mmCIF file of C-alpha atoms in Angstrom:
data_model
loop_
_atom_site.group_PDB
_atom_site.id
_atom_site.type_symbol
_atom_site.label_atom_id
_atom_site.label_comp_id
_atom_site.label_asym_id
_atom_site.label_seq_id
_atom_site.Cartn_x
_atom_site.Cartn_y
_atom_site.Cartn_z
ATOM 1 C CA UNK A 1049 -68.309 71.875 20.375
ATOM 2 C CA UNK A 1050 -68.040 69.891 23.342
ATOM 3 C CA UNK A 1051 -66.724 66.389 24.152
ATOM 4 C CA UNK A 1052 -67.180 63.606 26.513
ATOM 5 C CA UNK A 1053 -66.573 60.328 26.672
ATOM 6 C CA UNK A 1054 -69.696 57.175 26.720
ATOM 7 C CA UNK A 1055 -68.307 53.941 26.931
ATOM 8 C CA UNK A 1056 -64.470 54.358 26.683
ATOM 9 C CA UNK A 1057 -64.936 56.207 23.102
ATOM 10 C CA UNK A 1058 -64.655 59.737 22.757
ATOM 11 C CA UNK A 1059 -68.202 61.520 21.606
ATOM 12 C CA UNK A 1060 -68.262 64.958 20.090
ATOM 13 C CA UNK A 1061 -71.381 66.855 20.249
ATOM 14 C CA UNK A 1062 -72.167 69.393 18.019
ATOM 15 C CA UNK A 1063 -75.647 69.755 15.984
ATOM 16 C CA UNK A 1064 -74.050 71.891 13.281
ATOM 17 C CA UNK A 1065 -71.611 69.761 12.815
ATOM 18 C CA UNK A 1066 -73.705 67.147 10.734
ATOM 19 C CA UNK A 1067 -71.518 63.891 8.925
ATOM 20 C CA UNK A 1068 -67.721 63.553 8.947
ATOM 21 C CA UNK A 1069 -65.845 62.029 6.746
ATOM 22 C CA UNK A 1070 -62.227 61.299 6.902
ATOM 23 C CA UNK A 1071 -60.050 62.402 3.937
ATOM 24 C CA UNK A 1072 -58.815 59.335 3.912
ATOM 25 C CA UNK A 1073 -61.986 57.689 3.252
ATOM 26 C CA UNK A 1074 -62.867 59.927 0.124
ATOM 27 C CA UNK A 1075 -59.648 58.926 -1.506
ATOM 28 C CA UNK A 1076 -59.396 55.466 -0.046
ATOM 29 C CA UNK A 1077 -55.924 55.869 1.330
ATOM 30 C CA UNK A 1078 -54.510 56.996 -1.298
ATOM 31 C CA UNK A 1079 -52.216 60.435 -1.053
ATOM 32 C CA UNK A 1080 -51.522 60.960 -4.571
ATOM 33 C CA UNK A 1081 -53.252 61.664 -7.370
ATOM 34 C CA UNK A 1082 -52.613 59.373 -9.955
ATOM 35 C CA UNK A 1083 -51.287 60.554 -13.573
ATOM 36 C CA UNK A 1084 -50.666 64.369 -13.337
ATOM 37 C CA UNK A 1085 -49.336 66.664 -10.661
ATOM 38 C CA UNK A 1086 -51.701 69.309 -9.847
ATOM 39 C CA UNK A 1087 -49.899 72.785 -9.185
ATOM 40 C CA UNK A 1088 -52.369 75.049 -7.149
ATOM 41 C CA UNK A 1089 -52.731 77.187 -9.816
ATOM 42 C CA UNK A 1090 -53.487 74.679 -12.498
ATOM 43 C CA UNK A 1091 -56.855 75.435 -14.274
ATOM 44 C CA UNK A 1092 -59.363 72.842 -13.788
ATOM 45 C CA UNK A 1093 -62.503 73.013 -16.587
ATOM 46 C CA UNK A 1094 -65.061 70.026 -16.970
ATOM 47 C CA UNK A 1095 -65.876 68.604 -20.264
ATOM 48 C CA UNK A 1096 -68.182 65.294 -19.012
ATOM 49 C CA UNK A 1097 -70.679 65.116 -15.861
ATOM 50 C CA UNK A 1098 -70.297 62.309 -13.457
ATOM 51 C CA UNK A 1099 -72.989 59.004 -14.568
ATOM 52 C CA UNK A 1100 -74.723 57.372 -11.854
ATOM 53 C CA UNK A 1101 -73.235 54.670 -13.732
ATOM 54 C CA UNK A 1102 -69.583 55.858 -12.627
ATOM 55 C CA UNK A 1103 -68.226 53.017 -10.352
ATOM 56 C CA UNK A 1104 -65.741 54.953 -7.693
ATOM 57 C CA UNK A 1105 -66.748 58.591 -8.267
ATOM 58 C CA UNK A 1106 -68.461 60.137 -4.577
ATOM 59 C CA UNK A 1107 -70.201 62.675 -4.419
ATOM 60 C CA UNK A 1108 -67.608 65.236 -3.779
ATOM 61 C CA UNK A 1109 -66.322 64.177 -7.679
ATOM 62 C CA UNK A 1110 -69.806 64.982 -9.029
ATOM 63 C CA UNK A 1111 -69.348 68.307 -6.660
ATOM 64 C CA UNK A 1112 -65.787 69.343 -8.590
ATOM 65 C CA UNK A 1113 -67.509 68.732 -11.679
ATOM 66 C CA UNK A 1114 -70.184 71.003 -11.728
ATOM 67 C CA UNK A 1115 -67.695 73.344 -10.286
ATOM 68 C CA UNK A 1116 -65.659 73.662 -12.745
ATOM 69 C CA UNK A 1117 -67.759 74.051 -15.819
ATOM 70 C CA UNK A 1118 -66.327 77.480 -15.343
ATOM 71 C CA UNK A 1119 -62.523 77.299 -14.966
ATOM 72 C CA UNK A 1120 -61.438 77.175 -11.267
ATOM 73 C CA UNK A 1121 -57.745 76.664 -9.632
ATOM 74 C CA UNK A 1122 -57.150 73.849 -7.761
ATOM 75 C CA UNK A 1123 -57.127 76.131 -4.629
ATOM 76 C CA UNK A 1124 -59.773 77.497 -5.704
ATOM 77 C CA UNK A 1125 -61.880 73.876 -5.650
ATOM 78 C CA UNK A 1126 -60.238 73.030 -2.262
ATOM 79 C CA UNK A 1127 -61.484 76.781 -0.765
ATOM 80 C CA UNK A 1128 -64.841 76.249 -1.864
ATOM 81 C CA UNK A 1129 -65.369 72.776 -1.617
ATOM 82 C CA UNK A 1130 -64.017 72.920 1.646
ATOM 83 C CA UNK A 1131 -61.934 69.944 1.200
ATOM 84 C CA UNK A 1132 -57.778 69.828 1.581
ATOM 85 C CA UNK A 1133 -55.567 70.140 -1.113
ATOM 86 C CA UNK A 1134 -54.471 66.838 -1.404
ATOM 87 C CA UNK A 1135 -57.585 65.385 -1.441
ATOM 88 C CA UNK A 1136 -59.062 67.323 -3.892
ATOM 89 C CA UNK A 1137 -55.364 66.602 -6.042
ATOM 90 C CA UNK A 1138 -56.420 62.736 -5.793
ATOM 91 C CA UNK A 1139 -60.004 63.602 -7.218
ATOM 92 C CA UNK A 1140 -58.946 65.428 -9.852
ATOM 93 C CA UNK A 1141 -56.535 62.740 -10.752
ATOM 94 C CA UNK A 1142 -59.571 60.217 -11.061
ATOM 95 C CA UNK A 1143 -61.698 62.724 -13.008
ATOM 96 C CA UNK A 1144 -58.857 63.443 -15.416
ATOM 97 C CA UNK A 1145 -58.445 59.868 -16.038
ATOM 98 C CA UNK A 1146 -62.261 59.442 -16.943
ATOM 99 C CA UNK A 1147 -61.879 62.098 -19.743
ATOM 100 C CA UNK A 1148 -64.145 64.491 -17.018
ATOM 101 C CA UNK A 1149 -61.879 67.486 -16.786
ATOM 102 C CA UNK A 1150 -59.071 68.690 -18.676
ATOM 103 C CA UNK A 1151 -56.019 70.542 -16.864
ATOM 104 C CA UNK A 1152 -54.537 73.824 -17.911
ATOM 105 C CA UNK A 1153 -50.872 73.721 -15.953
ATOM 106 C CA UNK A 1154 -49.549 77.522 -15.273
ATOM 107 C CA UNK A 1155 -46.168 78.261 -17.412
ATOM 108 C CA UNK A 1156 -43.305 78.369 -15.919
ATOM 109 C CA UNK A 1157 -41.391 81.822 -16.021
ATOM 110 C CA UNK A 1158 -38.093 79.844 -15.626
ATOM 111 C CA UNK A 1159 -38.861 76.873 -18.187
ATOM 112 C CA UNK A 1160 -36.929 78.522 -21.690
ATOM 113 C CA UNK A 1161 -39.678 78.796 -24.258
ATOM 114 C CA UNK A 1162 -39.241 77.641 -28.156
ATOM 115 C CA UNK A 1163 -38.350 80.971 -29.260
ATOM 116 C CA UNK A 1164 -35.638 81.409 -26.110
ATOM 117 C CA UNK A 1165 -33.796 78.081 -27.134
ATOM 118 C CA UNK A 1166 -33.240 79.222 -30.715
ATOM 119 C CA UNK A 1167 -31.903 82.746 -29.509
ATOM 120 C CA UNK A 1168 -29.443 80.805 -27.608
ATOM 121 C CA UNK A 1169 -28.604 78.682 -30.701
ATOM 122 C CA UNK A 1170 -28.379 81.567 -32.587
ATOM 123 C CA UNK A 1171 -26.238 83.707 -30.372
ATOM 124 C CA UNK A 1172 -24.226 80.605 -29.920
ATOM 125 C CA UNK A 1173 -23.578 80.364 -33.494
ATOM 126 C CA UNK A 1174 -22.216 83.793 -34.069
ATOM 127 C CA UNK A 1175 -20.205 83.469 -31.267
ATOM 128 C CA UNK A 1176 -18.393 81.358 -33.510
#
C-alpha cells in the first residue's frame, strides 16, 4: 500500500483495498452497545432477518444475521466478519433490541448456583 499526498490530504493507494469505513461510522459514535453486555463468549443465534423496511440496520447487521442462524460467539462474528469487537458489541445490541437475535451469556464458574446456596443454608443450619 503506498501513500502520497495530492492537495495537502493524504491519499492511500491500494486497488485491493476497495471502500473503508470507519467503525465509528457503522455505529454512529456510539461505543457501547446498548441493553446487554456482550462477553466474547456469549452465544449469538438469530431468530428474525433484517427488513428492508428496518430504519438504522447497515448492511453489516443484515451480515451478523445470517451469520448466526447457526450459533456463533461474539469473537467468533468479529473474526469472520472482520469487524472489531466493540463494534460488532454495538450491533448486536441493536439487533437484540429488534427481537433479531437472542443471547446465550456463558455461566460463570464463580457465580454460586441454586443448588450451592441451599448447601450453604443447609450446612449453616446444622452448624447450629
Amino acid at each position: 500500500m503506498a501513500s502520497n499526498f495530492e492537495g495537502g490530504h493524504e491519499v492511500w493507494a491500494d486497488a485491493d483495498a476497495g471502500p473503508v469505513v470507519r467503525p465509528y461510522a457503522m455505529t454512529r459514535g456510539r461505543t457501547q452497545p446498548i441493553g446487554h453486555d456482550f462477553d466474547l463468549i456469549s452465544l449469538v443465534t438469530s431468530i428474525g432477518s433484517v427488513a428492508s423496511a428496518d430504519v438504522g440496520l447497515g448492511p453489516e447487521h443484515e451480515a451478523i444475521v445470517k451469520l448466526c442462524w447457526r450459533a456463533n460467539s461474539v469473537a467468533e462474528i468479529s473474526a469472520h466478519l472482520e469487524l472489531p469487537v466493540g463494534v460488532v458489541r454495538v450491533m448486536l445490541g441493536d439487533l437484540l433490541n429488534r427481537g433479531l437475535i437472542v443471547v446465550h451469556d456463558p455461566v460463570s464458574a464463580t457465580e454460586p448456583t441454586p443448588d450451592d446456596i441451599y448447601d450453604a443454608v443447609i450446612d449453616a443450619i446444622h452448624k447450629l
